[in-house]
Short mmCIF file of C-alpha atoms and ligand atoms in Angstrom, two decimals:
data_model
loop_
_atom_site.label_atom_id
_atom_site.label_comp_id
_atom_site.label_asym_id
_atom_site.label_seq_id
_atom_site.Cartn_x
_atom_site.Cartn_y
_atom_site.Cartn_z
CA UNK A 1 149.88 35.35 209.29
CA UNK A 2 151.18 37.18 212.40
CA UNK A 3 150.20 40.56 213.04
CA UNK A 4 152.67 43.38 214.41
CA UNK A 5 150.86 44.25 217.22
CA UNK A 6 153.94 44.37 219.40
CA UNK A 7 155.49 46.98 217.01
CA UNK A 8 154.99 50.92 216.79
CA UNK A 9 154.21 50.19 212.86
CA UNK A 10 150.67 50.26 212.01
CA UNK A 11 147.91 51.53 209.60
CA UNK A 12 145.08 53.93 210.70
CA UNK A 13 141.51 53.73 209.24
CA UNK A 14 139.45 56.64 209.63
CA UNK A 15 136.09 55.51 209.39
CA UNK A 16 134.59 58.99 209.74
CA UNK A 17 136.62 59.36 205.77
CA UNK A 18 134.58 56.12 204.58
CA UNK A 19 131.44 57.09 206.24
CA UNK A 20 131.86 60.09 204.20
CA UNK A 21 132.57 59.00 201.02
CA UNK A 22 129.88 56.72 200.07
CA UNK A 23 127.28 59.34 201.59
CA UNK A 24 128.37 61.93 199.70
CA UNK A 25 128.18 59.47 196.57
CA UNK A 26 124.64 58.14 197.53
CA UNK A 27 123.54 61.88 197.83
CA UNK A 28 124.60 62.60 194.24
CA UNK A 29 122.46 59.24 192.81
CA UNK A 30 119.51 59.20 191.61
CA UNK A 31 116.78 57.95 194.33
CA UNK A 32 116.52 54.55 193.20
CA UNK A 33 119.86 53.68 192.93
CA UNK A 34 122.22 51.59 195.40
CA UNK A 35 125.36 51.76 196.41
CA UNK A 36 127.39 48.48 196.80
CA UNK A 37 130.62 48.91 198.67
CA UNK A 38 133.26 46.74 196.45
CA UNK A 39 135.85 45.54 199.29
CA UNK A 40 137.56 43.02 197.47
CA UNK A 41 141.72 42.18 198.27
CA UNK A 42 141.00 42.73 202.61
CA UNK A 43 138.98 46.39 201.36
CA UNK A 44 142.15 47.40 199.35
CA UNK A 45 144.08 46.37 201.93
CA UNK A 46 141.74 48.42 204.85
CA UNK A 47 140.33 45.95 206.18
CA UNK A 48 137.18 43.93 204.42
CA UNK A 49 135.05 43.60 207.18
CA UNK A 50 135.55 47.21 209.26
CA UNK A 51 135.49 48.90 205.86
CA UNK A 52 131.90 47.35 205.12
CA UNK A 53 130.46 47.98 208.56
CA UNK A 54 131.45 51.86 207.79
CA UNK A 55 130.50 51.79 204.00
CA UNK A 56 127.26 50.41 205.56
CA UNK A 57 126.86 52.94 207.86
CA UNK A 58 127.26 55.50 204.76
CA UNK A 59 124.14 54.12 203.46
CA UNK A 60 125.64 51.06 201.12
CA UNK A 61 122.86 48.94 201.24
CA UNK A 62 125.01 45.60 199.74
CA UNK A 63 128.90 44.58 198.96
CA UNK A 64 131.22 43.44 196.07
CA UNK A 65 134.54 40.94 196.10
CA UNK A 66 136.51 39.20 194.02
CA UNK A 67 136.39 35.82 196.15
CA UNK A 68 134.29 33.26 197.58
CA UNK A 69 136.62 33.44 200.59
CA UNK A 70 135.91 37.14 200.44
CA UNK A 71 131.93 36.85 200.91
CA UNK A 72 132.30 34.24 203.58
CA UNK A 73 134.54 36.19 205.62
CA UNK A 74 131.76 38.92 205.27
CA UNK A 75 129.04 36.45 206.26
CA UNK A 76 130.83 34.96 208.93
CA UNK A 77 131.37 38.92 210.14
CA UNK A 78 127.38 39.17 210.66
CA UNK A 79 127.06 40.89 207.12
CA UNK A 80 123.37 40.25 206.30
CA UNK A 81 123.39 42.55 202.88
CA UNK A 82 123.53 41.42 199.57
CA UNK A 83 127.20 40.16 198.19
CA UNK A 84 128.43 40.09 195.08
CA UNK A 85 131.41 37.95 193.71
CA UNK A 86 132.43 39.94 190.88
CA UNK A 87 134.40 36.80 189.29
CA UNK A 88 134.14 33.52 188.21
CA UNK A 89 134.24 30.64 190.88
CA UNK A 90 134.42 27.07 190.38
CA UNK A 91 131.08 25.52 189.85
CA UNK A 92 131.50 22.65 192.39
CA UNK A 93 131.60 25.06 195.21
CA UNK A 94 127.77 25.47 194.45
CA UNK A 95 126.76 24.80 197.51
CA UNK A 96 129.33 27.35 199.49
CA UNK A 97 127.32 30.08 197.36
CA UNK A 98 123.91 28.55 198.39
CA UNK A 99 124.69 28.10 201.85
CA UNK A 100 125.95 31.96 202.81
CA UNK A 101 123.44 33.47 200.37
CA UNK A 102 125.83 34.80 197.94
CA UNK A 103 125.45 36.67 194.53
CA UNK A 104 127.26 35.02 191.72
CA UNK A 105 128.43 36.31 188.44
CA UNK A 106 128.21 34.30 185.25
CA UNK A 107 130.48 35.12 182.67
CA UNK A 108 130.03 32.07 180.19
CA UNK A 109 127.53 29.75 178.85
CA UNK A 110 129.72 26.64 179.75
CA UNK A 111 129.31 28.03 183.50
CA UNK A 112 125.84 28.03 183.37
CA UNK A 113 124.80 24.75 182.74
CA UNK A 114 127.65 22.99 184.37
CA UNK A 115 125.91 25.12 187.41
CA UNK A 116 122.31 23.78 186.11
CA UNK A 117 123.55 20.18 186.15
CA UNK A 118 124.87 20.39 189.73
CA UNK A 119 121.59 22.43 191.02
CA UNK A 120 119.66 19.65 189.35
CA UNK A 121 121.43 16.65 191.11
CA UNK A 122 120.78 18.55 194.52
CA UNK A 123 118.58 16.81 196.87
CA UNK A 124 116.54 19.40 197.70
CA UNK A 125 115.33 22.44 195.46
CA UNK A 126 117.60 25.87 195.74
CA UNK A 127 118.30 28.68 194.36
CA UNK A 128 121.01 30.34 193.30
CA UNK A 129 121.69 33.84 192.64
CA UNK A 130 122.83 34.81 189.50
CA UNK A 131 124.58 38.20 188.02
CA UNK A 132 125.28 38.29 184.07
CA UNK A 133 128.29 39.69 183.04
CA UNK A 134 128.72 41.05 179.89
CA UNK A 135 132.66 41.87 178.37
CA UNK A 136 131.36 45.49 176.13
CA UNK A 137 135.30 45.89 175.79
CA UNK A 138 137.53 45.38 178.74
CA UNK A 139 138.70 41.65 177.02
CA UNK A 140 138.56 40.19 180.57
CA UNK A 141 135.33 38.08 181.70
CA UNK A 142 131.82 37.71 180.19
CA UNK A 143 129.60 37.65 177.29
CA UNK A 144 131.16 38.65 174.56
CA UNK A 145 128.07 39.19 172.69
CA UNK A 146 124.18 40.43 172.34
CA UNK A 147 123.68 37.21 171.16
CA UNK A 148 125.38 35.17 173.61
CA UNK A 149 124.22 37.06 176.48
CA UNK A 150 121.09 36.88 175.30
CA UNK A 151 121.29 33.06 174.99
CA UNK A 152 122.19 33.05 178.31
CA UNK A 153 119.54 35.19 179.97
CA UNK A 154 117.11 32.41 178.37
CA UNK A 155 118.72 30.01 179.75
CA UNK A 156 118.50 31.27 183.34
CA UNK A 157 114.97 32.43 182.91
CA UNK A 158 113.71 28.71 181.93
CA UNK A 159 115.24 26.71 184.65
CA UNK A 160 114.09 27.19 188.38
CA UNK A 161 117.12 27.07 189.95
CA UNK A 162 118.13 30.39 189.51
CA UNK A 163 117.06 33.99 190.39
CA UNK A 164 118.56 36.15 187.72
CA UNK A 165 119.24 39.26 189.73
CA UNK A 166 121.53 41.27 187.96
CA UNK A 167 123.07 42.13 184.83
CA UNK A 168 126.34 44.57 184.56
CA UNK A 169 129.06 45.23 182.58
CA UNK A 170 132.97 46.80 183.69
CA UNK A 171 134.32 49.54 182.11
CA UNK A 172 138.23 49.72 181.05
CA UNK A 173 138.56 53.76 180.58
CA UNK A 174 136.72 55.33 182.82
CA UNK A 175 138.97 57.32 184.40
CA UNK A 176 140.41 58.59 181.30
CA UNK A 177 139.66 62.00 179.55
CA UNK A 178 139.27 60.29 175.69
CA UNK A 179 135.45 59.19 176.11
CA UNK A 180 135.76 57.10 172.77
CA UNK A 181 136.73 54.05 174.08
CA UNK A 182 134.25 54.58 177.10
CA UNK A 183 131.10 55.21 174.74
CA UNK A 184 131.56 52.59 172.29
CA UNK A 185 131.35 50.09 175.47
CA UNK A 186 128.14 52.03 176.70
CA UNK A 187 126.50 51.60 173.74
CA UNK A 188 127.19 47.84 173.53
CA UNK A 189 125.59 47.89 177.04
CA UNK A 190 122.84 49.88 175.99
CA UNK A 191 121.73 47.58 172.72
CA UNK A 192 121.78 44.79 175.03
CA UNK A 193 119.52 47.01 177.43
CA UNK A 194 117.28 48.00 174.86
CA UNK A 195 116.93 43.70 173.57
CA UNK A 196 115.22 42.69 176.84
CA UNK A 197 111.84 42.31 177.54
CA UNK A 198 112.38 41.95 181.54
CA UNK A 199 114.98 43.62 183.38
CA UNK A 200 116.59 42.12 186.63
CA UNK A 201 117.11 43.65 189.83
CA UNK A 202 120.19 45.43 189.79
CA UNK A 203 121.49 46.70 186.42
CA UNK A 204 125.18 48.20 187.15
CA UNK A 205 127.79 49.86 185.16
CA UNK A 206 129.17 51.99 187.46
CA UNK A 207 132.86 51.75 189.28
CA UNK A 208 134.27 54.60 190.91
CA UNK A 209 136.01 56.56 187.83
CA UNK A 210 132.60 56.11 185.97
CA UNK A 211 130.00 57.14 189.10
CA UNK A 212 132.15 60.46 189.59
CA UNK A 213 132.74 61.23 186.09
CA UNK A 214 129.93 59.82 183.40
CA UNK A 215 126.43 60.18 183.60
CA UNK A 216 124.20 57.20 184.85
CA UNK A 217 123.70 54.64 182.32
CA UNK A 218 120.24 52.85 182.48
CA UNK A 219 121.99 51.25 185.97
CA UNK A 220 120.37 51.02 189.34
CA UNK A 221 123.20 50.39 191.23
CA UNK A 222 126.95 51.45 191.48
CA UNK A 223 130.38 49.78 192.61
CA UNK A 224 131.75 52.02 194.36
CA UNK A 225 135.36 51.04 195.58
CA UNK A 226 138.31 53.55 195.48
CA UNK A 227 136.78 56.50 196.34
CA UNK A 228 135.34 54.87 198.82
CA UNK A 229 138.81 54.97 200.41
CA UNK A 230 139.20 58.67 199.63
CA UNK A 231 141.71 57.85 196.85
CA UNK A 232 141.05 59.59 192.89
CA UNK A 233 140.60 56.22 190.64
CA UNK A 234 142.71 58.96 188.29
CA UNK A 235 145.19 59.72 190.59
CA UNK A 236 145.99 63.50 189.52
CA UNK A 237 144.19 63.32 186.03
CA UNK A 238 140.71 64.48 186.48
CA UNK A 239 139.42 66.59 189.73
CA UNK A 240 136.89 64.40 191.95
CA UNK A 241 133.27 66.29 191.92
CA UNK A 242 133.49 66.38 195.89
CA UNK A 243 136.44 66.50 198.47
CA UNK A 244 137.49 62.23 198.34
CA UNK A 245 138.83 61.80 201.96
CA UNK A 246 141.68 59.66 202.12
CA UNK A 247 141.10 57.11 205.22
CA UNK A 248 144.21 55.50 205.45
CA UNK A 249 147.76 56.71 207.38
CA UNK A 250 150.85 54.88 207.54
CA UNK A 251 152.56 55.24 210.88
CA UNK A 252 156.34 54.11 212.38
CA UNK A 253 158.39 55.47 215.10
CA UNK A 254 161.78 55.61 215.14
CA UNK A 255 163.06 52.68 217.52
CA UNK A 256 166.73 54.23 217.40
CA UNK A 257 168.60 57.50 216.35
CA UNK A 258 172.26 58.44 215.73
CA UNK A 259 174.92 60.78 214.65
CA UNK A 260 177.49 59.63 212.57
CA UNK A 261 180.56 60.93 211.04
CA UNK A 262 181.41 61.35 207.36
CA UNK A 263 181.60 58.39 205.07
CA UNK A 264 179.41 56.14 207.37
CA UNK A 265 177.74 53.89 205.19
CA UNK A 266 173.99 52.89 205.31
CA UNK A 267 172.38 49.61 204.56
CA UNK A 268 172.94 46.58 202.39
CA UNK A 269 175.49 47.33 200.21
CA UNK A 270 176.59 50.49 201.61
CA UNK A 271 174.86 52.73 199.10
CA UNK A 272 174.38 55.77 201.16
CA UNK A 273 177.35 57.36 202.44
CA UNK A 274 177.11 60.26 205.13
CA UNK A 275 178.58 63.36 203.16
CA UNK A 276 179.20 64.79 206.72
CA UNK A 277 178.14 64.14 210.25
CA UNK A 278 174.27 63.35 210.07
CA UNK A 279 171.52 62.08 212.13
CA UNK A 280 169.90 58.78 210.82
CA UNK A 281 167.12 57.34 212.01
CA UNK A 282 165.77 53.75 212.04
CA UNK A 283 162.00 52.71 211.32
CA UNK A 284 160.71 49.55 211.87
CA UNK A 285 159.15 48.56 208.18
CA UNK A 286 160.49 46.99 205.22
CA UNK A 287 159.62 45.29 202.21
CA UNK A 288 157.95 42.38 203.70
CA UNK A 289 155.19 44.80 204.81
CA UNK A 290 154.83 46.36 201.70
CA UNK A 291 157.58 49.05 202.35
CA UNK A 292 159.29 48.30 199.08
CA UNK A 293 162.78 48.55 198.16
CA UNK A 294 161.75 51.12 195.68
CA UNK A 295 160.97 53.55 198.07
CA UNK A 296 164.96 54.15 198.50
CA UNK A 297 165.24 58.06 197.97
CA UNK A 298 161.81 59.13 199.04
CA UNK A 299 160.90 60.68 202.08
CA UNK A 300 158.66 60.45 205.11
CA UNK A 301 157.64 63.21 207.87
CA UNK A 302 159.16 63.82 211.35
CA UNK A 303 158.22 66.44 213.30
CA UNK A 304 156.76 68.43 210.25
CA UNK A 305 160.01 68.08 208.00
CA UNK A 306 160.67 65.71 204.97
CA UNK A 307 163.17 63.16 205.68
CA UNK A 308 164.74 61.38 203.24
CA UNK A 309 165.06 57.27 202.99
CA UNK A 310 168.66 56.30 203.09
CA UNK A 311 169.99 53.49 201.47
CA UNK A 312 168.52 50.13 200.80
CA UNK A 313 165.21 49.78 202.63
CA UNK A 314 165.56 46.21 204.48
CA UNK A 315 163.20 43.05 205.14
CA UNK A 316 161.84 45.37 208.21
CA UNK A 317 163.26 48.15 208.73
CA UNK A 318 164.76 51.17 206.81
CA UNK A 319 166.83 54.45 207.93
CA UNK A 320 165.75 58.03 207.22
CA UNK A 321 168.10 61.34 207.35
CA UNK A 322 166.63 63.13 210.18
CA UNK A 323 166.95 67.17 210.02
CA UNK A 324 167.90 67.68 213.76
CA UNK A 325 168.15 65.09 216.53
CA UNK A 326 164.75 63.67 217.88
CA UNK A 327 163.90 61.60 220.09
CA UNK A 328 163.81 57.89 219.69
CA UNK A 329 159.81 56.98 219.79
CA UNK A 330 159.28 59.68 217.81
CA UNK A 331 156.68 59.53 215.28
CA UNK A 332 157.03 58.78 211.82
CA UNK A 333 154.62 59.58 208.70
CA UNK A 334 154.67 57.62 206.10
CA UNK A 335 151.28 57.82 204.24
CA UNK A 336 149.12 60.88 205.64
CA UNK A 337 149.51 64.21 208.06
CA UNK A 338 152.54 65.42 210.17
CA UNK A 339 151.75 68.74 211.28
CA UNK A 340 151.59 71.03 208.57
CA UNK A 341 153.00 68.62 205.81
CA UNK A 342 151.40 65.39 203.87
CA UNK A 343 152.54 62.45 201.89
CA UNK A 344 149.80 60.82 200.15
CA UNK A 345 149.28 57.14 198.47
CA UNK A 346 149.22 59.04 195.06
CA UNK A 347 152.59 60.23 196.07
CA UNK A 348 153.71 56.88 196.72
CA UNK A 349 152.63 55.38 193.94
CA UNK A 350 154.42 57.99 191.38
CA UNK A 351 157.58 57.01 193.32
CA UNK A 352 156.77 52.93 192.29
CA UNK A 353 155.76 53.72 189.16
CA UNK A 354 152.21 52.41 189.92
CA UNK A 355 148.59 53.30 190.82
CA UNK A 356 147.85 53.83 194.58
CA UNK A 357 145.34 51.22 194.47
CA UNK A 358 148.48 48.65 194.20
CA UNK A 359 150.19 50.41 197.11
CA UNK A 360 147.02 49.82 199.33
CA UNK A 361 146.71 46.26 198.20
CA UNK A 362 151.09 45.74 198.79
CA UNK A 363 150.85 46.36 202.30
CA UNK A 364 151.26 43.15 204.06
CA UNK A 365 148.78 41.80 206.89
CA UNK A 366 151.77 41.67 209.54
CA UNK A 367 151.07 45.77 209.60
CA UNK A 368 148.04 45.98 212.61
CA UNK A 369 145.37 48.44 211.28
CA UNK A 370 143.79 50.22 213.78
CA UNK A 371 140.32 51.63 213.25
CA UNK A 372 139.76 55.31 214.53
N1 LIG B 401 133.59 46.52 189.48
C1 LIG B 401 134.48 45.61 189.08
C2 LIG B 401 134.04 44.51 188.17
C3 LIG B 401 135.81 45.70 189.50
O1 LIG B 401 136.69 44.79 189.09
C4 LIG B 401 136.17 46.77 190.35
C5 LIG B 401 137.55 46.94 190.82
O2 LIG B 401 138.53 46.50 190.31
C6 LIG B 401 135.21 47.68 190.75
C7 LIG B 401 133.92 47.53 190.29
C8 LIG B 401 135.56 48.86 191.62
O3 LIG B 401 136.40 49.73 190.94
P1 LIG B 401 136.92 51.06 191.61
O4 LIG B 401 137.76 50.62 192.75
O5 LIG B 401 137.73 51.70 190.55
O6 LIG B 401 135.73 51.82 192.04
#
């Protein structure tokens, strides 16, 4: 992928925000209990490895992703902590897991002893590191029952091969303020809780919505990954316990400005029309960094003032109604502070119809984040 570095386009990462977040987190958990930075999806699009050399610096003392190619980019970063791959991954890349010391979770029983046939065929003895995930509701991956996870957790304890090191679960309505749904899947959890005799390492429940808002299950470690990035996992719903500080801003400037008369049309098919003589500005990002067509009609910040997007945004670029003539080079907002004005990723998402954690996974790679 080719990065923009030779455009004025760009996303700035506060680290300070990050650094901040998962402190303020770890100071509200109970003294045993860790804090693993979940920076999955390039850290919501922040940056995987920057984001867990900050989150680390916080005081997360271990890391969560979706993908083996996740962890290894971690690894290969000089990330020595725990990591977690919070989803299923092919048993025949055993040995990937092995070899960069990675956390796996197992979500069925047909996993595990494909996984104990391969570690028995292995030359020499390893170990591989196991977490057991159990589905209490959320109809997506794991053990569906006591029974079955039960089953399982024998199975892991009598072979060799593996280190059972955690057991968690994923809640679907966290962020929500209906608690039904919420406490029937905590009370799955906890009958499964109460049915062992030995508990692993780690025992975690916790994502973002459920850390800020529920009281600790029996857990001993959280995944903490929106708020992380400053962002509400409830957008406007609930109120965060502690000031969330966003670390992400979307920059521009504008590479040309100009005044044209009445009926001037804008963009692809000429759906903006000038309803007089009016400044419009052009900013280098379009959809194919995440800009998306949708955000036709919204509005970004100049100088302190709300601008609004003219017509169809393009490929790369887009135009913007300025106020009063600028000059070209001046800076754009699109995601955080101009003077005394902000536009925030919530904002953004209520324009797309979507949660903001889709908005910071959208924007493409060619954007160059800078880390501040
Ligand atoms: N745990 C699991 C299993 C997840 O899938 C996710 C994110 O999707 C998280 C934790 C982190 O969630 P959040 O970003 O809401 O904190």
């Amino acid at each position: 992928m080719v990065i923009g570095w030779h455009r004025p386009t760009k996303i700035i990462i506060d680290k300070k925000a990050i650094i901040e977040n998962v402190s303020n987190e770890i100071k509200r958990l109970p003294n045993d209990s860790e804090l693993f930075a979940v920076v999955k999806a390039n850290g919501y699009g922040h940056g995987a490895v920057e984001t867990a050399k900050a989150a680390k610096i916080g005081g997360a003392t271990g890391f969560c992703v979706a993908l083996l190619d996740e962890a290894i980019e971690l690894r290969e970063a000089g990330i020595k902590e725990p990591i977690l791959i919070l989803s299923v991954v092919d048993s025949s890349y055993i040995e990937l897991l092995i070899k960069y010391d990675l956390s796996i979770t197992v979500a069925t029983q047909e996993w595990l002893e494909l996984a104990s046939d391969y570690l028995k065929n292995m030359d020499e003895k390893v170990l591989l590191k196991v977490h057991i995930k159990v589905d209490t509701g959320m109809g997506r991956i794991g053990f569906l029952s006591k029974s079955a996870t039960l089953q399982a957790i024998q199975t892991i304890k009598s072979e060799d091969h593996f280190i059972w090191e955690g057991l968690f679960t994923h809640f679907s309505t966290a962020d929500e303020s209906d608690d039904t749904y919420f406490q029937k899947q905590v009370q799955c959890f906890q009958e499964i809780l109460d049915a062992l005799e030995e508990k692993p390492r780690y025992i975690h429940v916790e994502n973002s919505a459920t850390a800020l808002w529920h009281k600790q299950v029996t857990s001993n470690m959280i995944r903490f990954g929106i708020a992380m990035y400053g962002l509400n996992p409830s957008g406007d719903l609930l109120p965060s316990p502690y000031t969330l500080k966003s670390a992400l801003t979307l920059v521009s400037k504008l590479i040309q400005i100009k005044e044209l008369p009445v009926d001037s049309g804008i963009g692809y098919g000429k759906e903006y029309v000038t309803s007089g003589t009016e400044w419009i500005g052009t900013v280098p990002i379009g959809y194919a960094d995440g800009w998306l067509r949708h955000m036709q009609g919204f509005e970004v910040l100049v100088d302190g003032e709300h601008c609004e997007i003219v017509g169809r945004i393009c490929m790369d670029q887009c135009m913007i109604r300025l106020i009063k003539p600028v000059a070209v080079g001046t800076e754009v907002t699109l995601i955080g502070k101009n003077k005394k004005k902000e536009i925030t990723m919530q904002m953004v998402a209520e324009q797309l119809g979507t949660i903001h954690y889709e908005v910071a996974c959208t924007f493409s790679e060619r954007i160059p984040r800078e880390y501040r």
